Amino acid sequence: MTSIICDNDNQNKERLSLHVLCLNSESSTVTIVRYCLDRMQQPQVRQLLGNARYDQCPIENPQQLRPSESGDRNPFSFTPQLIHLHKDHEMFEDGDIHRHMYLQDLYTSDKDDKPALSVAEFACHISGCSAVFSSLEEYEHHYNSLHRHVCSSCRRSLPSARLLDIHIQEWHDSLFTILAQNQDMYQCLVEGCGQKFRTSKDRKAHLIGIHKYPPDFRFDKSRKDKGGRETKKQLHKDAAMEVVPDVCKSEGVCEVLCEVLTDQPEKEESMEMHVSEEDVAHMGQCASAGEPADVSAAAHGCTGMEPQKPRYSYRVPTTVCFGHGSVRGFRGRRGRRK
Amino acid sequence: MRTQKKTFPTWCRSCRRGYRHAAADTSERWRPNGTTDPTRNMWRLNKVRHKSGRQGDSLEELRLKRREHERALRQARRDRQLVSRRLLLTEDEDQAEVTMDTASEGQGVVDVFHKIHHSGPDREAHMKVLSKALRDPSAQLTFIKLENSMHLLVGLLTGSDARCRLQAARCLHELSRSPHRDVAPACLPATSYLLTYLSGQSTRFTELCLYTLGNLCPDSEVVQQKLLAQGIIPALASCMEIQRHNPAVVEAVGFTLSQLLQTNDAAVKVIPTVLASSLPAQLLSVLAPDPNFALAPAIESAWCLHYLTSSSRDNKELLSRGALLQCSSLLVSLGGAEGNKEEGLELLVCPLLRCVGNLLCCCPVEELNTAVADPQLVICLCALLQNYLQTQPALARESAWVLNNLTAHSNTFCSALLTFNLVSGMIHLLPFSQGINTLILRVLANIAHKKKDFCVQLAQLGLLSALCATLKMADQEMVTLSLDVLFMLVVSAPQVAEEFVQQGGVSLLEAIQYNSEGEMRGRATYLLEHHLLSQ
C-alpha cells in the first residue's frame, strides 16, 4: 500500500517541482518521484501521479514524513466542540468594558466611537513567500504573476504558460539545442504567428520588424546572458520573497508614477522585468531602478541609465510606490505563520 | 417639587431616577410581542450622565476623556482589577450640577464634622453639607482619619432621627465610592447595620444601603470576608424577595450581588452560597417578559447570571431551574428580525448571550430541545450577528460563539439554520476577521458534520466558492478549518467533488501542497489523492 505525501524539500531549490514520497509499508522503503510541475499543464499532473516513475532515493528529511503504519491515515480532525468561556476570557473584554462604562455613568450610544470591523487578510502560502494582501484580487494577481508560470530550473517567472514552455525548451532542453543546429526551432513569440527561425537573433529581428516589439523585450533574452544572471541567482537561492522594508521618501512625484505603473506591477516584481519605453523614462526620474537580481540586464536593456545601487534582493522597485511614507514592499512574516 | 423641565411622561415615585416605567395606571400593560405597545418606552435607559464633566467641556473633549477612560478600563481588566462603583444621586440633585469643586474641601470636612459632633437642631443640614463634601477623595481620607468620625456616623445611622439616618447613609455612600484602599475597611463598623436595614421597607433608604455595600465589596478582602460572615447573601435574597415589585431596589440588589460575584475568590467563597439560596430563582424571575419587566434590573440580573455561569463549567443547578429556557426566550423576544435598536439594549443582550453560550456547554443534547424551547433562537442569533456586525463586532462575535455551541451536537438546530435560510447570510460574513469568520466557519462545519445531505445543501448555497477564498487567507486557523470543511463536502457526494474541480479547486489544492505547514500539505494531498484526482 502506498501513500503519497507531498514534501516540500527546502534543500532542493527547484521550488515548484513536485516531490512525491511514496511510502511502501511492507518494505519500509521510500521512493521519491520528482518532476517539474511547471513543464506540465495542470490536468496532466493528474495523469502523472498515476504513471509515476520511481527512483530509489534515501529519505532526505525524515521529520517531514508523517508516521503512518497503514499509509492512508485520514489527516482531517474536525469535530464539533462546545466552547465554554471563563468570565476573564479575552473575548469578553469589549462587552465588559461597555458594561463598566455604563456602571460609571459613561454610557453613550455615540456612534462615532465604534470600533472598526476589519476584513480578513489573504496571504501567499507558498513556502518561502510571505506576502500578505488585503483583497482576493491582489492575492490572485500575485500568485498568477509570481508562482504560476515559474521555471523550476532557473526560477524565472514568465507571464504565461506559452512563454514558459518556450523558455524551458530553449534554455533547458538539450535536445532543442541539438535540433536547432539543423532546423528552424525558434518560434515567434506572438501567438498565432507560427513562424520559426534558425537563430534567436532572427526571431528578434522578426519580432521587432513585423510585430513592432521593443528591442529590449524582457522575455526574449538570449541564452548567453544566462550565465551571468544565473551566477547572481545562485547567491540568492535562499532569498525568500520577503522584501526589505523601505519607505518611499519621494515627494509627491510618486503618486503620478504609481498611477501610471499600477498596471505593470507584476512585471516589476517578477524576476524578469519588463522594461518598456515608459519604464525607462520613469526610472530615470525616480531613484535607481529596483531591478531585482538583474543588474546586467538593466544595463543591457536601458542604455544610458546607471543604476545607483545594484540590488540583489527581490525588492519592489522604486518605481512602484504605495504612497508617501508607506512601506515599500510586502509585509514581512507574520508571527502566526511559523 | 422641582420646576425643572422633565422629559418623562411619568415620574415614578419609587425609583426617582427617571426611568420610564409602566405608569401607575395599570391600564397600560406590557405585551411581550407588541411592537405597537405604548409602554415600550419602559425599555429606555437613563441617558448618559457625564458626572465629571464640567459645563464648559466641548463634545470633542468629552469624547477624548471617554476614550482615555476606556483605555484605563481595558488595562484594569487585563490586570484583573476592573472595578466600578456606582453613584446614587440625591433626589434634588440635577446631574449637570454635579461639579468637582475641591477648594478647601479638607478643612471644610473637619469643620462640618465638629459642628455635627456638637449636636444641635441644624444637624441634618450640616450632614447634607458633609455628604456633599465627602464626594471629594481627599476629603474622604481626611474624614476617616478624624478621631471618632466613623463612630459618630454609625451613631447617627442607628439613631432615632430618621432624617439623620438617611443623611448618615448618604455620607457612607460617598465614602464607599472612594478609590483609596483605606476607606472601605474604615467603614466596616457600619456594615452590619446596613445589612440589617436591607430588610426594611423604606425603598430609597434601602437603595442607598445597597449601593453602599456594593461599592464596598471590591478591592478589600477584609471587607468581603466580613460581609459574607455577616450574612450579606441571605440579606440580599430576602431584600429581593420583599422588594421584588420595586425595580429600583431590584436593580440595586443585582448590582451589589454582581460586585460580590466578581471578586477573586467568588467561585469558592460566594457562588456556592448564592446557588444554595433563593437568589438564582429571583434573578431569573426578573428576566421574565411579564408586565413588570424593566430594563435596568434585568441588566443587573443578567450580569449576575453571567458571572455565575462563566465562573465554573458545572451549571446543573442553574439549568435545573430553567435558566437556559429563560435566557433564550428573553433573547428571542429581544432580538427580532428587524433588530431591536433601542438604546442600551446591548447591555442586556450581551450577558444573555453569554449565559446561553455557557449554559449550552453543560446541557445534554437530549434535553436541548426542551431547554431551548424555541428553534427560532437561531433566527434571533443570526439577526444579532448581522445587526451588530458593524456597530459592535464583539457582540457579533459572541453571537457566533453561541451559534457554535448551539449547533455543535444538535441536528435540530443545524437543520433549523438550513430551513430558515440563514446559511447564505452567514457565508457572506466569512470575509470578516477578528475571530468572527473562524467561529462562523465552525458553525458551518458543525452543520456539515451532521449529515451528507446537509453538505450537499451547503454546497448548493455557495460554500464551495467561499472556501476557495478562505483557503487563501492569512489566518492559519481559517485555512485548516476550510480544508476540514472542504473534505466533508467533497466526500459527501460525487457532484460536490465535481463542482469543486470545475471551480478550479485542484490547482488551489496543489498550491497548498507547497504550504510551509505540514498539516496543510498533508490535508491537501490527501484530498487530491483520494477524492479529486481519482475522478
PDB file of C-alpha atoms in Angstrom, chain A residues 4-6 8 15-18 37 42 45-46 49 64 66 72-110 112-123 125-127 136 139-140 143 336-338, chain B residues 48-49 51 63 66-67 69-70 73-74 77-78 80 82-84 86 258 262 300 303 306 309-310 312-313 343-344 346-347 354 358 361 389 391 394 397-398 401 404-405 408-409 431-434 437 442 445-446 449 469 471-474 476 479 483-484 487-488 510-511 513-517 523 525-527 530 533:
ATOM      1  CA  ILE A   4       1.591   9.861  -1.443  1.00  0.00           C
ATOM      2  CA  ILE A   5       2.797  12.664   0.673  1.00  0.00           C
ATOM      3  CA  CYS A   6       3.980  15.884  -0.761  1.00  0.00           C
ATOM      4  CA  ASN A   8       8.492  20.485   0.182  1.00  0.00           C
ATOM      5  CA  ARG A  15      10.766  25.226  -5.846  1.00  0.00           C
ATOM      6  CA  LEU A  16       7.860  24.259  -7.886  1.00  0.00           C
ATOM      7  CA  SER A  17       8.850  20.773  -8.656  1.00  0.00           C
ATOM      8  CA  LEU A  18       6.642  18.274  -7.031  1.00  0.00           C
ATOM      9  CA  LEU A  37       5.385  20.824 -12.216  1.00  0.00           C
ATOM     10  CA  GLN A  42      -2.257  21.297 -14.816  1.00  0.00           C
ATOM     11  CA  VAL A  45      -0.396  16.306 -13.377  1.00  0.00           C
ATOM     12  CA  ARG A  46      -3.212  14.002 -12.553  1.00  0.00           C
ATOM     13  CA  LEU A  49       0.596  10.856 -10.470  1.00  0.00           C
ATOM     14  CA  GLN A  64       8.849  15.734   7.379  1.00  0.00           C
ATOM     15  CA  ARG A  66       4.297  11.609   8.771  1.00  0.00           C
ATOM     16  CA  ASP A  72      -3.603   6.048   4.318  1.00  0.00           C
ATOM     17  CA  ARG A  73      -4.439   7.800   7.519  1.00  0.00           C
ATOM     18  CA  ASN A  74      -7.065  10.461   7.234  1.00  0.00           C
ATOM     19  CA  PRO A  75      -5.476  13.703   8.363  1.00  0.00           C
ATOM     20  CA  PHE A  76      -8.720  15.560   8.935  1.00  0.00           C
ATOM     21  CA  SER A  77      -9.535  16.054  12.536  1.00  0.00           C
ATOM     22  CA  PHE A  78     -12.504  18.338  12.826  1.00  0.00           C
ATOM     23  CA  THR A  79     -15.089  17.547  15.437  1.00  0.00           C
ATOM     24  CA  PRO A  80     -17.756  19.918  16.693  1.00  0.00           C
ATOM     25  CA  GLN A  81     -16.791  21.394  20.026  1.00  0.00           C
ATOM     26  CA  LEU A  82     -18.596  23.093  22.821  1.00  0.00           C
ATOM     27  CA  ILE A  83     -16.667  26.133  23.928  1.00  0.00           C
ATOM     28  CA  HIS A  84     -17.002  27.325  27.498  1.00  0.00           C
ATOM     29  CA  LEU A  85     -15.634  30.802  28.137  1.00  0.00           C
ATOM     30  CA  HIS A  86     -14.489  31.880  31.565  1.00  0.00           C
ATOM     31  CA  LYS A  87     -15.541  35.323  32.721  1.00  0.00           C
ATOM     32  CA  ASP A  88     -11.994  36.611  32.374  1.00  0.00           C
ATOM     33  CA  HIS A  89     -11.629  35.402  28.785  1.00  0.00           C
ATOM     34  CA  GLU A  90     -10.304  37.974  26.359  1.00  0.00           C
ATOM     35  CA  MET A  91     -13.256  37.510  24.061  1.00  0.00           C
ATOM     36  CA  PHE A  92     -15.376  39.097  26.754  1.00  0.00           C
ATOM     37  CA  GLU A  93     -13.246  42.197  27.019  1.00  0.00           C
ATOM     38  CA  ASP A  94     -15.232  44.582  24.853  1.00  0.00           C
ATOM     39  CA  GLY A  95     -18.536  43.665  26.431  1.00  0.00           C
ATOM     40  CA  ASP A  96     -17.106  44.022  29.936  1.00  0.00           C
ATOM     41  CA  ILE A  97     -15.710  47.437  29.171  1.00  0.00           C
ATOM     42  CA  HIS A  98     -19.043  48.524  27.765  1.00  0.00           C
ATOM     43  CA  ARG A  99     -20.732  47.289  30.929  1.00  0.00           C
ATOM     44  CA  HIS A 100     -18.384  49.118  33.250  1.00  0.00           C
ATOM     45  CA  MET A 101     -18.615  52.319  31.269  1.00  0.00           C
ATOM     46  CA  TYR A 102     -22.321  52.098  31.882  1.00  0.00           C
ATOM     47  CA  LEU A 103     -21.831  51.499  35.596  1.00  0.00           C
ATOM     48  CA  GLN A 104     -19.615  54.534  35.785  1.00  0.00           C
ATOM     49  CA  ASP A 105     -22.241  56.618  34.050  1.00  0.00           C
ATOM     50  CA  LEU A 106     -20.214  56.988  30.911  1.00  0.00           C
ATOM     51  CA  TYR A 107     -22.534  55.048  28.686  1.00  0.00           C
ATOM     52  CA  THR A 108     -23.324  56.625  25.406  1.00  0.00           C
ATOM     53  CA  SER A 109     -24.777  55.419  22.191  1.00  0.00           C
ATOM     54  CA  ASP A 110     -22.415  57.705  20.359  1.00  0.00           C
ATOM     55  CA  ASP A 112     -18.544  57.812  16.349  1.00  0.00           C
ATOM     56  CA  ASP A 113     -16.568  55.799  18.789  1.00  0.00           C
ATOM     57  CA  LYS A 114     -17.407  52.443  17.364  1.00  0.00           C
ATOM     58  CA  PRO A 115     -14.543  50.063  16.746  1.00  0.00           C
ATOM     59  CA  ALA A 116     -13.994  49.363  13.116  1.00  0.00           C
ATOM     60  CA  LEU A 117     -14.749  45.938  11.762  1.00  0.00           C
ATOM     61  CA  SER A 118     -11.766  44.526   9.991  1.00  0.00           C
ATOM     62  CA  VAL A 119     -11.631  42.337   6.934  1.00  0.00           C
ATOM     63  CA  ALA A 120      -9.504  39.236   6.893  1.00  0.00           C
ATOM     64  CA  GLU A 121      -6.259  39.351   5.026  1.00  0.00           C
ATOM     65  CA  PHE A 122      -5.033  36.940   2.450  1.00  0.00           C
ATOM     66  CA  ALA A 123      -1.571  35.512   2.349  1.00  0.00           C
ATOM     67  CA  HIS A 125       1.215  30.245   1.473  1.00  0.00           C
ATOM     68  CA  ILE A 126       3.887  29.054  -0.851  1.00  0.00           C
ATOM     69  CA  SER A 127       6.749  28.093   1.380  1.00  0.00           C
ATOM     70  CA  LEU A 136      -8.537  38.385  -3.013  1.00  0.00           C
ATOM     71  CA  TYR A 139      -3.660  37.668  -3.949  1.00  0.00           C
ATOM     72  CA  GLU A 140      -4.686  36.187  -7.287  1.00  0.00           C
ATOM     73  CA  TYR A 143       0.019  34.231  -7.405  1.00  0.00           C
ATOM     74  CA  ARG A 336       1.444  33.212  13.242  1.00  0.00           C
ATOM     75  CA  ARG A 337       2.924  31.976  10.045  1.00  0.00           C
ATOM     76  CA  LYS A 338       5.595  29.806  11.512  1.00  0.00           C
TER      77      LYS A 338
ATOM     78  CA  VAL B  48     -25.563  59.428  29.501  1.00  0.00           C
ATOM     79  CA  ARG B  49     -24.503  61.445  32.501  1.00  0.00           C
ATOM     80  CA  LYS B  51     -20.505  63.184  36.065  1.00  0.00           C
ATOM     81  CA  ARG B  63     -15.074  62.147  23.718  1.00  0.00           C
ATOM     82  CA  ARG B  66     -14.203  58.871  27.368  1.00  0.00           C
ATOM     83  CA  ARG B  67     -11.600  57.239  25.227  1.00  0.00           C
ATOM     84  CA  HIS B  69     -11.239  56.275  30.412  1.00  0.00           C
ATOM     85  CA  GLU B  70     -11.935  53.311  28.226  1.00  0.00           C
ATOM     86  CA  LEU B  73     -10.603  50.248  31.989  1.00  0.00           C
ATOM     87  CA  ARG B  74      -9.099  47.899  29.441  1.00  0.00           C
ATOM     88  CA  ARG B  77      -9.290  44.343  33.095  1.00  0.00           C
ATOM     89  CA  ARG B  78      -6.064  42.900  31.838  1.00  0.00           C
ATOM     90  CA  ARG B  80      -7.787  41.645  36.718  1.00  0.00           C
ATOM     91  CA  LEU B  82     -11.688  46.017  36.751  1.00  0.00           C
ATOM     92  CA  VAL B  83     -13.807  47.607  39.414  1.00  0.00           C
ATOM     93  CA  SER B  84     -16.672  50.078  39.299  1.00  0.00           C
ATOM     94  CA  ARG B  86     -21.905  53.484  41.354  1.00  0.00           C
ATOM     95  CA  SER B 258     -22.674  41.350  40.771  1.00  0.00           C
ATOM     96  CA  GLN B 262     -16.690  39.438  40.509  1.00  0.00           C
ATOM     97  CA  GLU B 300     -28.100  43.646  36.557  1.00  0.00           C
ATOM     98  CA  TRP B 303     -24.850  40.108  34.552  1.00  0.00           C
ATOM     99  CA  HIS B 306     -23.304  35.608  33.564  1.00  0.00           C
ATOM    100  CA  THR B 309     -22.351  30.605  34.602  1.00  0.00           C
ATOM    101  CA  SER B 310     -18.915  31.679  33.485  1.00  0.00           C
ATOM    102  CA  SER B 312     -17.444  27.315  36.528  1.00  0.00           C
ATOM    103  CA  ARG B 313     -18.272  24.686  33.969  1.00  0.00           C
ATOM    104  CA  GLU B 343     -30.611  52.304  23.178  1.00  0.00           C
ATOM    105  CA  GLY B 344     -28.887  50.335  25.825  1.00  0.00           C
ATOM    106  CA  GLU B 346     -26.985  45.590  24.101  1.00  0.00           C
ATOM    107  CA  LEU B 347     -26.257  45.945  27.826  1.00  0.00           C
ATOM    108  CA  ARG B 354     -23.011  34.727  27.446  1.00  0.00           C
ATOM    109  CA  ASN B 358     -22.046  28.850  28.646  1.00  0.00           C
ATOM    110  CA  CYS B 361     -21.953  23.668  27.390  1.00  0.00           C
ATOM    111  CA  LEU B 389     -21.544  43.409  12.899  1.00  0.00           C
ATOM    112  CA  THR B 391     -21.537  48.695  15.367  1.00  0.00           C
ATOM    113  CA  ALA B 394     -17.562  41.931  19.760  1.00  0.00           C
ATOM    114  CA  ARG B 397     -18.627  37.512  17.651  1.00  0.00           C
ATOM    115  CA  GLU B 398     -20.337  36.397  20.830  1.00  0.00           C
ATOM    116  CA  TRP B 401     -19.952  31.696  19.539  1.00  0.00           C
ATOM    117  CA  ASN B 404     -21.396  27.273  17.571  1.00  0.00           C
ATOM    118  CA  ASN B 405     -22.413  25.855  20.922  1.00  0.00           C
ATOM    119  CA  ALA B 408     -22.226  21.547  17.931  1.00  0.00           C
ATOM    120  CA  HIS B 409     -24.174  18.432  18.788  1.00  0.00           C
ATOM    121  CA  PRO B 431     -14.565  37.789   4.880  1.00  0.00           C
ATOM    122  CA  PHE B 432     -14.603  39.471   8.282  1.00  0.00           C
ATOM    123  CA  SER B 433     -11.852  38.887  10.746  1.00  0.00           C
ATOM    124  CA  GLN B 434     -11.319  39.380  14.464  1.00  0.00           C
ATOM    125  CA  ASN B 437     -15.083  34.213  10.420  1.00  0.00           C
ATOM    126  CA  ARG B 442     -17.080  26.404  12.801  1.00  0.00           C
ATOM    127  CA  ALA B 445     -18.544  22.859   9.865  1.00  0.00           C
ATOM    128  CA  ASN B 446     -20.889  21.735  12.618  1.00  0.00           C
ATOM    129  CA  HIS B 449     -20.523  17.242  10.174  1.00  0.00           C
ATOM    130  CA  ALA B 469     -11.407  32.267  -0.972  1.00  0.00           C
ATOM    131  CA  LEU B 471      -8.294  28.804   1.721  1.00  0.00           C
ATOM    132  CA  LYS B 472      -6.165  31.761   0.720  1.00  0.00           C
ATOM    133  CA  MET B 473      -6.486  33.686   3.926  1.00  0.00           C
ATOM    134  CA  ALA B 474      -3.593  34.604   6.131  1.00  0.00           C
ATOM    135  CA  GLN B 476      -3.778  29.645   9.758  1.00  0.00           C
ATOM    136  CA  VAL B 479      -7.167  27.669   6.295  1.00  0.00           C
ATOM    137  CA  LEU B 483      -9.678  22.253   4.482  1.00  0.00           C
ATOM    138  CA  ASP B 484     -11.629  20.276   7.027  1.00  0.00           C
ATOM    139  CA  PHE B 487     -13.123  17.461   2.995  1.00  0.00           C
ATOM    140  CA  MET B 488     -16.552  16.907   4.471  1.00  0.00           C
ATOM    141  CA  GLU B 510      -1.878  21.842  -5.495  1.00  0.00           C
ATOM    142  CA  ALA B 511      -0.678  25.245  -4.448  1.00  0.00           C
ATOM    143  CA  GLN B 513       0.932  21.360  -1.323  1.00  0.00           C
ATOM    144  CA  TYR B 514       3.696  23.927  -1.163  1.00  0.00           C
ATOM    145  CA  ASN B 515       2.489  25.401   2.076  1.00  0.00           C
ATOM    146  CA  SER B 516       5.075  25.804   4.784  1.00  0.00           C
ATOM    147  CA  GLU B 517       2.875  23.900   7.219  1.00  0.00           C
ATOM    148  CA  ARG B 523      -4.594  17.558   4.005  1.00  0.00           C
ATOM    149  CA  THR B 525      -2.510  15.882  -0.715  1.00  0.00           C
ATOM    150  CA  TYR B 526      -4.965  13.539   0.883  1.00  0.00           C
ATOM    151  CA  LEU B 527      -7.867  15.322  -0.758  1.00  0.00           C
ATOM    152  CA  HIS B 530      -8.199  10.149  -2.548  1.00  0.00           C
ATOM    153  CA  LEU B 533      -7.842  13.131  -8.859  1.00  0.00           C
TER     154      LEU B 533
END
